[in-house]
Amino acid sequence: RVRWRETLLAASEAGVTTFVELGTGKVLSGLVKRTLEDMAMVNLDGADDLDSVLAQL
């Protein structure tokens, strides 16, 4: 069993302010937004996105 919600909540409580999803798709991003509505979320689909993602961090 994956305890994704509990993991997200623990990360938030530990001071995480931004989540980065690597790879195509946005499944995990959706789970983050449903669990932590105000959390910043960044998606990195490939090498072409790297500069943009780094600028957001």
PDB file of C-alpha atoms in Angstrom:
ATOM      1  CA  ARG A   1       0.000   0.000   0.000  1.00  0.00           C
ATOM      2  CA  VAL A   2       1.305   3.430  -0.935  1.00  0.00           C
ATOM      3  CA  ARG A   3       0.663   6.131   1.639  1.00  0.00           C
ATOM      4  CA  TRP A   4       0.941   9.028  -0.780  1.00  0.00           C
ATOM      5  CA  ARG A   5      -1.370  11.398   1.113  1.00  0.00           C
ATOM      6  CA  GLU A   6       0.469  10.814   4.383  1.00  0.00           C
ATOM      7  CA  THR A   7       3.802  11.316   2.614  1.00  0.00           C
ATOM      8  CA  LEU A   8       2.657  14.622   1.116  1.00  0.00           C
ATOM      9  CA  LEU A   9       1.382  15.874   4.460  1.00  0.00           C
ATOM     10  CA  ALA A  10       4.636  14.890   6.190  1.00  0.00           C
ATOM     11  CA  ALA A  11       6.703  16.629   3.503  1.00  0.00           C
ATOM     12  CA  SER A  12       4.622  19.779   3.898  1.00  0.00           C
ATOM     13  CA  GLU A  13       5.005  19.704   7.673  1.00  0.00           C
ATOM     14  CA  ALA A  14       8.776  19.277   7.200  1.00  0.00           C
ATOM     15  CA  GLY A  15       8.916  22.525   5.235  1.00  0.00           C
ATOM     16  CA  VAL A  16       8.686  21.400   1.609  1.00  0.00           C
ATOM     17  CA  THR A  17       7.275  24.290  -0.423  1.00  0.00           C
ATOM     18  CA  THR A  18       7.463  23.004  -4.007  1.00  0.00           C
ATOM     19  CA  PHE A  19       6.973  19.589  -5.583  1.00  0.00           C
ATOM     20  CA  VAL A  20       8.587  18.690  -8.910  1.00  0.00           C
ATOM     21  CA  GLU A  21       7.070  15.946 -11.066  1.00  0.00           C
ATOM     22  CA  LEU A  22       9.522  14.347 -13.492  1.00  0.00           C
ATOM     23  CA  GLY A  23       8.312  12.695 -16.673  1.00  0.00           C
ATOM     24  CA  THR A  24       5.324  12.946 -18.920  1.00  0.00           C
ATOM     25  CA  GLY A  25       1.865  13.202 -17.461  1.00  0.00           C
ATOM     26  CA  LYS A  26       0.533  14.973 -14.430  1.00  0.00           C
ATOM     27  CA  VAL A  27      -0.930  12.209 -12.292  1.00  0.00           C
ATOM     28  CA  LEU A  28       1.158  12.971  -9.218  1.00  0.00           C
ATOM     29  CA  SER A  29       0.674  16.722  -9.673  1.00  0.00           C
ATOM     30  CA  GLY A  30      -3.065  16.179  -9.503  1.00  0.00           C
ATOM     31  CA  LEU A  31      -2.714  14.204  -6.294  1.00  0.00           C
ATOM     32  CA  VAL A  32      -0.567  16.950  -4.774  1.00  0.00           C
ATOM     33  CA  LYS A  33      -3.092  19.649  -5.713  1.00  0.00           C
ATOM     34  CA  ARG A  34      -5.978  17.645  -4.247  1.00  0.00           C
ATOM     35  CA  THR A  35      -4.086  17.028  -1.008  1.00  0.00           C
ATOM     36  CA  LEU A  36      -2.228  20.333  -0.603  1.00  0.00           C
ATOM     37  CA  GLU A  37      -4.214  22.933  -2.547  1.00  0.00           C
ATOM     38  CA  ASP A  38      -1.759  25.794  -1.944  1.00  0.00           C
ATOM     39  CA  MET A  39       1.423  23.812  -2.674  1.00  0.00           C
ATOM     40  CA  ALA A  40       3.561  24.960  -5.609  1.00  0.00           C
ATOM     41  CA  MET A  41       3.841  22.308  -8.317  1.00  0.00           C
ATOM     42  CA  VAL A  42       6.311  22.160 -11.207  1.00  0.00           C
ATOM     43  CA  ASN A  43       6.344  19.624 -14.057  1.00  0.00           C
ATOM     44  CA  LEU A  44       9.474  18.577 -15.927  1.00  0.00           C
ATOM     45  CA  ASP A  45       8.487  16.652 -19.054  1.00  0.00           C
ATOM     46  CA  GLY A  46      11.940  16.561 -20.616  1.00  0.00           C
ATOM     47  CA  ALA A  47      15.296  18.255 -21.038  1.00  0.00           C
ATOM     48  CA  ASP A  48      13.684  21.128 -22.950  1.00  0.00           C
ATOM     49  CA  ASP A  49      11.784  22.110 -19.789  1.00  0.00           C
ATOM     50  CA  LEU A  50      14.818  22.139 -17.477  1.00  0.00           C
ATOM     51  CA  ASP A  51      15.658  25.859 -17.724  1.00  0.00           C
ATOM     52  CA  SER A  52      12.025  26.818 -17.144  1.00  0.00           C
ATOM     53  CA  VAL A  53      11.719  24.516 -14.126  1.00  0.00           C
ATOM     54  CA  LEU A  54      14.965  25.752 -12.571  1.00  0.00           C
ATOM     55  CA  ALA A  55      13.766  29.348 -12.949  1.00  0.00           C
ATOM     56  CA  GLN A  56      10.617  28.471 -10.980  1.00  0.00           C
ATOM     57  CA  LEU A  57      12.578  27.019  -8.080  1.00  0.00           C
TER      58      LEU A  57
END
